[in-house]
Amino acid sequence: MKIDMKQPILQKNDSIAAELRDRFAANHVYVVDLLASPGSGKTSTILATIDALRDEFNIAVIEGDIASSVDAEKIKAQGTAAVQINTGGACHLESAMIKRAVDVLDLERLDLIIIENVGNLVCPTDFDLGENVKVMILSVPEGDDKPLKYPGVFQAAQAVILNKVDTLPVFNFDREAFESSVKQLNPTAPIFSIAATKGDGVEEWATWLADKIRAIQ
Amino acid sequence: MKIDMKQPILQKNDSIAAELRDRFAANHVYVVDLLASPGSGKTSTILATIDALRDEFNIAVIEGDIASSVDAEKIKAQGTAAVQINTGGACHLESAMIKRAVDVLDLERLDLIIIENVGNLVCPTDFDLGENVKVMILSVPEGDDKPLKYPGVFQAAQAVILNKVDTLPVFNFDREAFESSVKQLNPTAPIFSIAATKGDGVEEWATWLADKIRAIQ
């Protein structure tokens, strides 16, 4: 006998995610689930995104980590509400964790929630968190072959951010090969090239996101 | 009722891993399970390690990937036996997969097997593959805070490789802070600094590994 463990876990996750999606919609809150490897610059990208959008929108961040709260501290230091979730070893966030985090946020007041998922290109892909979009970040040092090796996350994302493009001169990264692999897996997702810590290229990404937020308000 | 799904899965994994460990020992084959994030340079490190050790030892590589065989092709192009495992979505290797891969290798002839696990700092940590040591790689672009955020893998590793140290000048990476965090989590693991694609620092790591291989022959 073979028992499929994944199916019931995902069903429970999806039903809580559907509840969350209704709550977000009722409050006109746009939600981004941000996926990437460890160290690809998720927190820096969030900080740069907040900088670009804070004048127009009220933003909160939900930080998912195995352990520690260093990322939430960085966000709070910038004056933005941040809720830390420690998964206690789990390799991805689930909708039940988001539900607990959302309960401490003032949804009525918010326009945008950015969820920073656990650094992992595999496990978070299957889990609906009630978000409007999944966005993934790949950083240049990780290499242009990652779409071939982790196709699932590139297919699940509605937008792809290529981060750390300021380091292209020091890495052997074939941008055309990367973009062509992404387009094959996901023909509709835009690819934004940024250097989050320097703010380069953030405007185009922030403009895309701002249009999405405005559309549900 | 709460069912612990992880325990029975791990028990089955551990029992196959124990069988594998006996087979490896009987054949005097030393086995390294290599863990790291996507894009941290696992394959480059393996290629550099083979270069350093191929004159003395017979080496094979088991490549674990969600999809594709680009890494195994790189290894084979260098003239070393490589077996590709595609996990079909799974975020880590399990001992049953290694058993199938080992069946196509000539253990009697081999001295060293390097297993390249799926790029993931979380999930592979718990799975015994019958290896002698787990070794983890962190690359400089990932940031010095990773031991705080992914403590499990730093505790599970018997040696830590810091890769891409040639890019230290372009990243804000505090090497002392990194080494101090690693030492707190894992006081006995040596830390080797390398630039795998350039061969820098590989000798010290290769010497450490060669001593381990000789000790079981």
mmCIF file of N, CA and C in Angstrom, chain B residues 84-141:
data_model
loop_
_atom_site.group_PDB
_atom_site.id
_atom_site.type_symbol
_atom_site.label_atom_id
_atom_site.label_comp_id
_atom_site.label_asym_id
_atom_site.label_seq_id
_atom_site.Cartn_x
_atom_site.Cartn_y
_atom_site.Cartn_z
ATOM 1 N N GLN B 84 23.346 10.187 -12.513
ATOM 2 C CA GLN B 84 22.370 11.253 -12.261
ATOM 3 C C GLN B 84 21.129 10.680 -11.597
ATOM 4 N N ILE B 85 20.719 11.298 -10.495
ATOM 5 C CA ILE B 85 19.417 11.000 -9.888
ATOM 6 C C ILE B 85 18.521 12.205 -10.097
ATOM 7 N N ASN B 86 17.373 12.031 -10.716
ATOM 8 C CA ASN B 86 16.375 13.107 -10.767
ATOM 9 C C ASN B 86 15.311 12.792 -9.739
ATOM 10 N N THR B 87 15.124 13.699 -8.797
ATOM 11 C CA THR B 87 14.205 13.423 -7.693
ATOM 12 C C THR B 87 12.752 13.639 -8.101
ATOM 13 N N GLY B 88 12.535 14.192 -9.293
ATOM 14 C CA GLY B 88 11.156 14.410 -9.744
ATOM 15 C C GLY B 88 10.383 15.331 -8.832
ATOM 16 N N GLY B 89 11.039 16.355 -8.320
ATOM 17 C CA GLY B 89 10.336 17.328 -7.490
ATOM 18 C C GLY B 89 10.764 17.297 -6.035
ATOM 19 N N ALA B 90 11.279 16.165 -5.565
ATOM 20 C CA ALA B 90 11.632 16.073 -4.141
ATOM 21 C C ALA B 90 12.830 16.962 -3.837
ATOM 22 N N CYS B 91 12.819 17.527 -2.628
ATOM 23 C CA CYS B 91 13.756 18.576 -2.259
ATOM 24 C C CYS B 91 15.032 18.031 -1.616
ATOM 25 N N HIS B 92 15.207 16.727 -1.603
ATOM 26 C CA HIS B 92 16.387 16.145 -0.974
ATOM 27 C C HIS B 92 16.580 14.739 -1.540
ATOM 28 N N LEU B 93 17.763 14.183 -1.345
ATOM 29 C CA LEU B 93 18.006 12.780 -1.700
ATOM 30 C C LEU B 93 17.658 11.900 -0.507
ATOM 31 N N GLU B 94 17.206 10.670 -0.792
ATOM 32 C CA GLU B 94 16.978 9.688 0.266
ATOM 33 C C GLU B 94 17.854 8.466 -0.005
ATOM 34 N N SER B 95 18.063 7.671 1.031
ATOM 35 C CA SER B 95 18.999 6.554 0.907
ATOM 36 C C SER B 95 18.561 5.549 -0.155
ATOM 37 N N ALA B 96 17.241 5.391 -0.375
ATOM 38 C CA ALA B 96 16.773 4.440 -1.395
ATOM 39 C C ALA B 96 17.231 4.879 -2.788
ATOM 40 N N MET B 97 17.294 6.195 -3.010
ATOM 41 C CA MET B 97 17.781 6.706 -4.305
ATOM 42 C C MET B 97 19.276 6.410 -4.464
ATOM 43 N N ILE B 98 20.013 6.578 -3.365
ATOM 44 C CA ILE B 98 21.463 6.313 -3.402
ATOM 45 C C ILE B 98 21.706 4.833 -3.669
ATOM 46 N N LYS B 99 20.879 3.990 -3.067
ATOM 47 C CA LYS B 99 21.028 2.544 -3.265
ATOM 48 C C LYS B 99 20.914 2.193 -4.744
ATOM 49 N N ARG B 100 19.923 2.777 -5.422
ATOM 50 C CA ARG B 100 19.766 2.495 -6.854
ATOM 51 C C ARG B 100 20.963 3.016 -7.649
ATOM 52 N N ALA B 101 21.475 4.184 -7.257
ATOM 53 C CA ALA B 101 22.625 4.753 -7.972
ATOM 54 C C ALA B 101 23.878 3.909 -7.745
ATOM 55 N N VAL B 102 24.054 3.453 -6.501
ATOM 56 C CA VAL B 102 25.247 2.675 -6.148
ATOM 57 C C VAL B 102 25.281 1.348 -6.908
ATOM 58 N N ASP B 103 24.092 0.821 -7.208
ATOM 59 C CA ASP B 103 24.032 -0.464 -7.915
ATOM 60 C C ASP B 103 24.649 -0.407 -9.305
ATOM 61 N N VAL B 104 24.777 0.795 -9.890
ATOM 62 C CA VAL B 104 25.402 0.882 -11.214
ATOM 63 C C VAL B 104 26.886 1.245 -11.120
ATOM 64 N N LEU B 105 27.398 1.382 -9.886
ATOM 65 C CA LEU B 105 28.821 1.699 -9.714
ATOM 66 C C LEU B 105 29.592 0.444 -9.297
ATOM 67 N N ASP B 106 30.894 0.440 -9.624
ATOM 68 C CA ASP B 106 31.739 -0.687 -9.241
ATOM 69 C C ASP B 106 32.446 -0.346 -7.929
ATOM 70 N N LEU B 107 31.773 -0.666 -6.810
ATOM 71 C CA LEU B 107 32.279 -0.243 -5.490
ATOM 72 C C LEU B 107 33.692 -0.763 -5.214
ATOM 73 N N GLU B 108 33.953 -1.980 -5.671
ATOM 74 C CA GLU B 108 35.265 -2.589 -5.386
ATOM 75 C C GLU B 108 36.419 -1.751 -5.918
ATOM 76 N N ARG B 109 36.170 -1.082 -7.031
ATOM 77 C CA ARG B 109 37.203 -0.320 -7.720
ATOM 78 C C ARG B 109 37.344 1.095 -7.150
ATOM 79 N N LEU B 110 36.321 1.556 -6.410
ATOM 80 C CA LEU B 110 36.268 2.970 -6.009
ATOM 81 C C LEU B 110 36.895 3.241 -4.638
ATOM 82 N N ASP B 111 37.421 4.457 -4.466
ATOM 83 C CA ASP B 111 37.923 4.917 -3.166
ATOM 84 C C ASP B 111 37.039 6.012 -2.572
ATOM 85 N N LEU B 112 36.397 6.772 -3.458
ATOM 86 C CA LEU B 112 35.647 7.948 -3.008
ATOM 87 C C LEU B 112 34.386 8.118 -3.852
ATOM 88 N N ILE B 113 33.262 8.325 -3.173
ATOM 89 C CA ILE B 113 32.036 8.751 -3.857
ATOM 90 C C ILE B 113 31.629 10.100 -3.278
ATOM 91 N N ILE B 114 31.424 11.063 -4.171
ATOM 92 C CA ILE B 114 30.889 12.352 -3.737
ATOM 93 C C ILE B 114 29.442 12.433 -4.196
ATOM 94 N N ILE B 115 28.545 12.639 -3.235
ATOM 95 C CA ILE B 115 27.120 12.797 -3.547
ATOM 96 C C ILE B 115 26.787 14.279 -3.546
ATOM 97 N N GLU B 116 26.362 14.797 -4.680
ATOM 98 C CA GLU B 116 25.901 16.188 -4.729
ATOM 99 C C GLU B 116 24.412 16.199 -4.465
ATOM 100 N N ASN B 117 24.032 16.660 -3.285
ATOM 101 C CA ASN B 117 22.624 16.670 -2.909
ATOM 102 C C ASN B 117 21.875 17.772 -3.668
ATOM 103 N N VAL B 118 20.556 17.768 -3.595
ATOM 104 C CA VAL B 118 19.738 18.827 -4.187
ATOM 105 C C VAL B 118 20.089 20.158 -3.508
ATOM 106 N N GLY B 119 20.120 21.220 -4.275
ATOM 107 C CA GLY B 119 20.433 22.543 -3.719
ATOM 108 C C GLY B 119 19.370 22.997 -2.746
ATOM 109 N N ASN B 120 19.676 22.931 -1.451
ATOM 110 C CA ASN B 120 18.659 23.163 -0.431
ATOM 111 C C ASN B 120 19.359 23.125 0.923
ATOM 112 N N LEU B 121 19.195 24.172 1.728
ATOM 113 C CA LEU B 121 19.886 24.213 3.026
ATOM 114 C C LEU B 121 19.074 23.578 4.152
ATOM 115 N N VAL B 122 17.895 23.065 3.843
ATOM 116 C CA VAL B 122 17.021 22.608 4.915
ATOM 117 C C VAL B 122 16.773 21.100 4.857
ATOM 118 N N CYS B 123 16.111 20.677 3.796
ATOM 119 C CA CYS B 123 15.561 19.323 3.751
ATOM 120 C C CYS B 123 16.609 18.202 3.777
ATOM 121 N N PRO B 124 17.749 18.346 3.087
ATOM 122 C CA PRO B 124 18.686 17.207 3.067
ATOM 123 C C PRO B 124 19.329 16.920 4.428
ATOM 124 N N THR B 125 19.246 17.878 5.351
ATOM 125 C CA THR B 125 19.963 17.770 6.625
ATOM 126 C C THR B 125 19.595 16.523 7.412
ATOM 127 N N ASP B 126 18.307 16.168 7.398
ATOM 128 C CA ASP B 126 17.829 15.075 8.242
ATOM 129 C C ASP B 126 18.065 13.690 7.650
ATOM 130 N N PHE B 127 18.467 13.617 6.379
ATOM 131 C CA PHE B 127 18.485 12.316 5.709
ATOM 132 C C PHE B 127 19.888 11.710 5.648
ATOM 133 N N ASP B 128 20.065 10.626 6.376
ATOM 134 C CA ASP B 128 21.293 9.847 6.340
ATOM 135 C C ASP B 128 21.348 9.100 5.012
ATOM 136 N N LEU B 129 22.450 9.247 4.276
ATOM 137 C CA LEU B 129 22.604 8.536 3.001
ATOM 138 C C LEU B 129 23.659 7.439 3.098
ATOM 139 N N GLY B 130 24.077 7.117 4.318
ATOM 140 C CA GLY B 130 25.135 6.122 4.491
ATOM 141 C C GLY B 130 26.520 6.716 4.317
ATOM 142 N N GLU B 131 26.597 8.034 4.242
ATOM 143 C CA GLU B 131 27.867 8.727 4.009
ATOM 144 C C GLU B 131 28.791 8.659 5.232
ATOM 145 N N ASN B 132 30.080 8.916 5.013
ATOM 146 C CA ASN B 132 31.005 9.082 6.130
ATOM 147 C C ASN B 132 30.899 10.481 6.722
ATOM 148 N N VAL B 133 30.804 11.466 5.853
ATOM 149 C CA VAL B 133 30.663 12.856 6.323
ATOM 150 C C VAL B 133 29.673 13.630 5.466
ATOM 151 N N LYS B 134 28.969 14.541 6.132
ATOM 152 C CA LYS B 134 28.253 15.585 5.415
ATOM 153 C C LYS B 134 29.162 16.816 5.406
ATOM 154 N N VAL B 135 29.319 17.406 4.233
ATOM 155 C CA VAL B 135 30.117 18.627 4.100
ATOM 156 C C VAL B 135 29.203 19.679 3.502
ATOM 157 N N MET B 136 29.248 20.895 4.038
ATOM 158 C CA MET B 136 28.399 21.915 3.441
ATOM 159 C C MET B 136 29.213 23.044 2.845
ATOM 160 N N ILE B 137 28.659 23.633 1.794
ATOM 161 C CA ILE B 137 29.288 24.775 1.140
ATOM 162 C C ILE B 137 28.396 25.989 1.337
ATOM 163 N N LEU B 138 28.998 27.086 1.770
ATOM 164 C CA LEU B 138 28.310 28.375 1.672
ATOM 165 C C LEU B 138 29.151 29.229 0.745
ATOM 166 N N SER B 139 28.509 29.978 -0.136
ATOM 167 C CA SER B 139 29.273 30.866 -1.011
ATOM 168 C C SER B 139 29.136 32.304 -0.516
ATOM 169 N N VAL B 140 30.185 33.074 -0.726
ATOM 170 C CA VAL B 140 30.241 34.449 -0.228
ATOM 171 C C VAL B 140 29.004 35.282 -0.612
ATOM 172 N N PRO B 141 28.520 35.191 -1.879
ATOM 173 C CA PRO B 141 27.371 36.040 -2.229
ATOM 174 C C PRO B 141 26.116 35.758 -1.410
#
